[in-house]
C-alpha cells in the first residue's frame, strides 16, 4: 500500500496544484494528516493567538487519481481512521455559536485512552473518529480548507467515519483529492467551532467513476445514503440537500416527485453537519431499505 506523509499539505483545494502522489483507480492509500491547528497546540501553554494562522486547516495531498475526469465522480471509501493520543479543542471571541460570550481564545487538551476521550478525571467521552476536511479540486476559484462546498472540503460531518463511502463531483483530471482535520469526537453542529482536533492516519480507497455526474457530495454507509450540501445558512443547505435527493431518486427510479416527497417525509432525516464554518453544511439521509424498495442504484 502506498503511504503519503504530512509534509505535502494544501491550504486550499485548487485546480492547479502539483500532485503529492499519483494512484491507480481502485488503489488504497494510507495518508498521514495534521490536526486543524497544523499540530501547533501541544501543551496547555500553546495559545491560539500565538500560532501561525497561515498554517491552519492543512489537508494532506493532493492525490492524483488516474482515470478521474471532469464531469465524472471520485468514490472515496474510508477504510480506517487511526488517531494520535492527544486532542485539542477550542473556542474564542466571535467563533462558533457562543462566540459572543468570550473575549479570548480557550483551549482544552484531552487524551485518547482505552478507546475513550478523557475530558477530565470525572468524564470520558465515547470516540467518534471522523474526517472534517475531505474533498477534491473545485470547479472554479480555489476554496480554502476552512470552507465547505460542492467539492467537499470542511464539511465537519460526523457521518464521515470508517466504513463510510463518499462520492465527489470531479472538476479536473485526476480529481486532486486531499483530507485532514480529523476529530476524535464531535457533536452535530460543532458549536464551539472545533471538534476534538487530532492528527492521525486515514486509509482510503480512491476509485474514479467517469460516468457518474454529481452536483454535491454523496455519502453512503451500511444503513443510509445521503446528499451533503453547504450554503450560507442551514435552511438553504437543507433545502439544497433535499431537492438534490428528490432529483436523484426521481431520475434513477422514475418515482413521481410528489410520491417521493411524501415518502421521504416519513423516513428520511435532515441532519446538521456543522453551523460554524463560512458556509453551513447539512446532510439528508435516506434509509437504504427504502432505496432498495424503490429500485435505486447510483
Ligand atoms: Ca473542521
Ligand atoms: Zn476540525
Short mmCIF file of C-alpha atoms in Angstrom, two decimals, residues 44-234:
data_model
loop_
_atom_site.label_atom_id
_atom_site.label_comp_id
_atom_site.label_asym_id
_atom_site.label_seq_id
_atom_site.Cartn_x
_atom_site.Cartn_y
_atom_site.Cartn_z
CA UNK A 44 -1.89 23.98 27.70
CA UNK A 45 0.57 26.86 27.22
CA UNK A 46 0.15 26.90 23.42
CA UNK A 47 -2.17 29.89 22.93
CA UNK A 48 -4.23 30.22 19.77
CA UNK A 49 -3.41 33.93 19.42
CA UNK A 50 0.25 33.00 19.13
CA UNK A 51 0.09 30.28 16.47
CA UNK A 52 0.78 30.78 12.76
CA UNK A 53 -2.72 31.21 11.30
CA UNK A 54 -1.37 30.71 7.79
CA UNK A 55 -0.70 27.10 8.81
CA UNK A 56 -4.19 26.13 9.98
CA UNK A 57 -6.60 23.69 8.33
CA UNK A 58 -3.99 21.76 6.34
CA UNK A 59 -5.22 18.87 4.19
CA UNK A 60 -2.68 16.31 3.07
CA UNK A 61 -2.33 15.98 -0.69
CA UNK A 62 -3.34 16.41 -3.35
CA UNK A 63 -3.57 12.83 -4.62
CA UNK A 64 -3.98 12.42 -8.38
CA UNK A 65 -6.32 9.50 -9.16
CA UNK A 66 -5.78 8.01 -12.59
CA UNK A 67 -8.96 7.85 -14.64
CA UNK A 68 -10.78 10.61 -12.74
CA UNK A 69 -12.13 13.09 -15.30
CA UNK A 70 -14.01 16.40 -15.20
CA UNK A 71 -17.75 15.75 -15.23
CA UNK A 72 -17.30 12.35 -13.54
CA UNK A 73 -17.03 11.42 -9.87
CA UNK A 74 -14.49 10.18 -7.34
CA UNK A 75 -15.53 7.41 -4.95
CA UNK A 76 -13.72 7.52 -1.60
CA UNK A 77 -14.15 4.56 0.74
CA UNK A 78 -12.87 5.30 4.24
CA UNK A 79 -11.21 2.06 5.29
CA UNK A 80 -9.88 3.19 8.66
CA UNK A 81 -9.10 6.18 10.85
CA UNK A 82 -6.19 5.96 13.30
CA UNK A 83 -5.99 8.69 15.94
CA UNK A 84 -2.96 10.09 17.73
CA UNK A 85 -3.08 10.05 21.54
CA UNK A 86 -3.90 13.70 22.28
CA UNK A 87 -6.61 16.07 21.04
CA UNK A 88 -7.12 19.84 21.28
CA UNK A 89 -10.44 21.71 21.38
CA UNK A 90 -11.01 25.44 21.22
CA UNK A 91 -13.46 28.29 21.26
CA UNK A 92 -12.97 32.02 21.16
CA UNK A 93 -14.20 35.54 20.50
CA UNK A 94 -16.72 35.59 17.66
CA UNK A 95 -16.06 31.90 16.97
CA UNK A 96 -18.77 29.23 16.99
CA UNK A 97 -22.30 29.67 18.26
CA UNK A 98 -21.36 31.27 21.62
CA UNK A 99 -18.50 33.47 20.41
CA UNK A 100 -20.45 36.49 21.65
CA UNK A 101 -19.65 35.40 25.22
CA UNK A 102 -15.86 35.35 25.01
CA UNK A 103 -13.07 37.88 24.69
CA UNK A 104 -10.19 35.46 24.19
CA UNK A 105 -9.35 32.00 22.91
CA UNK A 106 -9.71 28.97 25.18
CA UNK A 107 -8.22 25.54 24.54
CA UNK A 108 -8.71 22.17 26.19
CA UNK A 109 -6.49 19.13 25.65
CA UNK A 110 -7.73 15.55 26.01
CA UNK A 111 -6.06 12.15 25.97
CA UNK A 112 -7.30 9.32 23.75
CA UNK A 113 -7.12 6.37 26.15
CA UNK A 114 -8.60 2.85 26.08
CA UNK A 115 -10.97 3.73 23.25
CA UNK A 116 -12.33 6.82 25.03
CA UNK A 117 -11.61 10.51 25.11
CA UNK A 118 -10.70 11.66 28.61
CA UNK A 119 -12.27 15.10 29.18
CA UNK A 120 -11.22 15.18 32.85
CA UNK A 121 -10.88 12.72 35.74
CA UNK A 122 -14.69 12.52 36.08
CA UNK A 123 -15.75 12.32 32.44
CA UNK A 124 -14.73 10.19 29.48
CA UNK A 125 -16.48 10.55 26.11
CA UNK A 126 -17.07 7.84 23.50
CA UNK A 127 -14.87 8.25 20.43
CA UNK A 128 -16.43 9.08 17.08
CA UNK A 129 -13.34 9.21 14.83
CA UNK A 130 -14.23 11.26 11.74
CA UNK A 131 -12.61 13.31 8.99
CA UNK A 132 -13.53 17.02 8.99
CA UNK A 133 -11.88 18.15 5.74
CA UNK A 134 -12.08 15.86 2.71
CA UNK A 135 -12.58 16.69 -0.93
CA UNK A 136 -11.30 17.34 -4.42
CA UNK A 137 -10.34 20.35 -6.54
CA UNK A 138 -13.32 22.65 -7.12
CA UNK A 139 -14.65 23.76 -10.47
CA UNK A 140 -13.78 27.47 -10.16
CA UNK A 141 -11.57 29.52 -7.86
CA UNK A 142 -9.53 27.83 -5.09
CA UNK A 143 -11.53 27.17 -1.90
CA UNK A 144 -9.60 27.42 1.37
CA UNK A 145 -9.69 24.35 3.61
CA UNK A 146 -11.83 26.14 6.21
CA UNK A 147 -14.79 26.34 3.83
CA UNK A 148 -17.06 23.52 2.61
CA UNK A 149 -18.73 23.36 -0.81
CA UNK A 150 -19.67 21.14 -3.71
CA UNK A 151 -16.07 19.92 -3.83
CA UNK A 152 -16.31 18.72 -0.20
CA UNK A 153 -13.76 20.49 2.00
CA UNK A 154 -14.53 21.48 5.59
CA UNK A 155 -17.86 19.64 5.86
CA UNK A 156 -17.30 18.57 9.51
CA UNK A 157 -19.79 15.75 9.05
CA UNK A 158 -20.00 13.20 11.89
CA UNK A 159 -21.06 10.55 9.36
CA UNK A 160 -17.64 10.67 7.63
CA UNK A 161 -16.28 7.75 9.64
CA UNK A 162 -14.53 4.47 8.91
CA UNK A 163 -16.80 2.33 6.72
CA UNK A 164 -18.44 5.32 5.01
CA UNK A 165 -18.13 5.94 1.27
CA UNK A 166 -18.17 9.42 -0.26
CA UNK A 167 -18.78 10.42 -3.88
CA UNK A 168 -17.44 13.80 -5.07
CA UNK A 169 -18.08 15.62 -8.34
CA UNK A 170 -14.74 15.84 -10.20
CA UNK A 171 -13.72 19.13 -11.84
CA UNK A 172 -10.16 18.38 -13.04
CA UNK A 173 -8.15 15.46 -14.41
CA UNK A 174 -7.06 13.24 -11.52
CA UNK A 175 -9.61 14.82 -9.12
CA UNK A 176 -6.78 16.11 -6.82
CA UNK A 177 -8.02 14.53 -3.58
CA UNK A 178 -7.00 15.73 -0.13
CA UNK A 179 -8.02 15.15 3.50
CA UNK A 180 -7.22 16.37 7.01
CA UNK A 181 -8.83 17.83 10.14
CA UNK A 182 -9.66 14.59 11.95
CA UNK A 183 -11.79 14.65 15.07
CA UNK A 184 -11.72 12.04 17.84
CA UNK A 185 -15.23 13.20 18.80
CA UNK A 186 -17.66 15.86 17.64
CA UNK A 187 -21.36 16.57 18.08
CA UNK A 188 -23.58 17.58 15.15
CA UNK A 189 -23.27 21.35 14.73
CA UNK A 190 -19.70 21.63 16.09
CA UNK A 191 -20.98 24.52 18.19
CA UNK A 192 -17.66 25.69 19.71
CA UNK A 193 -16.03 25.83 16.20
CA UNK A 194 -13.89 22.75 16.91
CA UNK A 195 -14.14 19.04 17.46
CA UNK A 196 -11.58 17.07 19.46
CA UNK A 197 -8.93 18.03 16.90
CA UNK A 198 -6.33 15.35 16.33
CA UNK A 199 -3.62 14.24 13.94
CA UNK A 200 -3.64 10.69 12.62
CA UNK A 201 -3.78 8.36 9.64
CA UNK A 202 -6.67 7.94 7.21
CA UNK A 203 -6.70 4.89 4.97
CA UNK A 204 -8.87 5.44 1.89
CA UNK A 205 -9.62 3.62 -1.35
CA UNK A 206 -9.91 6.03 -4.29
CA UNK A 207 -11.89 4.96 -7.37
CA UNK A 208 -12.61 7.00 -10.50
CA UNK A 209 -16.23 6.85 -11.70
CA UNK A 210 -16.06 8.73 -15.01
CA UNK A 211 -19.74 8.19 -15.85
CA UNK A 212 -21.31 9.39 -12.59
CA UNK A 213 -22.48 13.04 -12.73
CA UNK A 214 -22.99 14.80 -9.41
CA UNK A 215 -23.79 18.29 -8.16
CA UNK A 216 -22.80 17.84 -4.50
CA UNK A 217 -21.08 15.13 -2.44
CA UNK A 218 -22.98 11.95 -1.60
CA UNK A 219 -22.38 9.71 1.41
CA UNK A 220 -23.21 6.06 1.91
CA UNK A 221 -22.85 3.78 4.92
CA UNK A 222 -24.30 0.40 5.97
CA UNK A 223 -27.76 1.79 6.65
CA UNK A 224 -28.16 5.14 4.88
CA UNK A 225 -27.47 7.06 1.71
CA UNK A 226 -27.35 10.85 1.70
CA UNK A 227 -26.64 14.13 -0.04
CA UNK A 228 -24.30 16.62 1.66
CA UNK A 229 -24.93 20.27 0.81
CA UNK A 230 -23.38 23.53 2.01
CA UNK A 231 -24.81 27.04 1.77
CA UNK A 232 -24.82 30.40 3.51
CA UNK A 233 -27.46 29.27 6.03
CA UNK A 234 -28.57 25.92 7.46
#
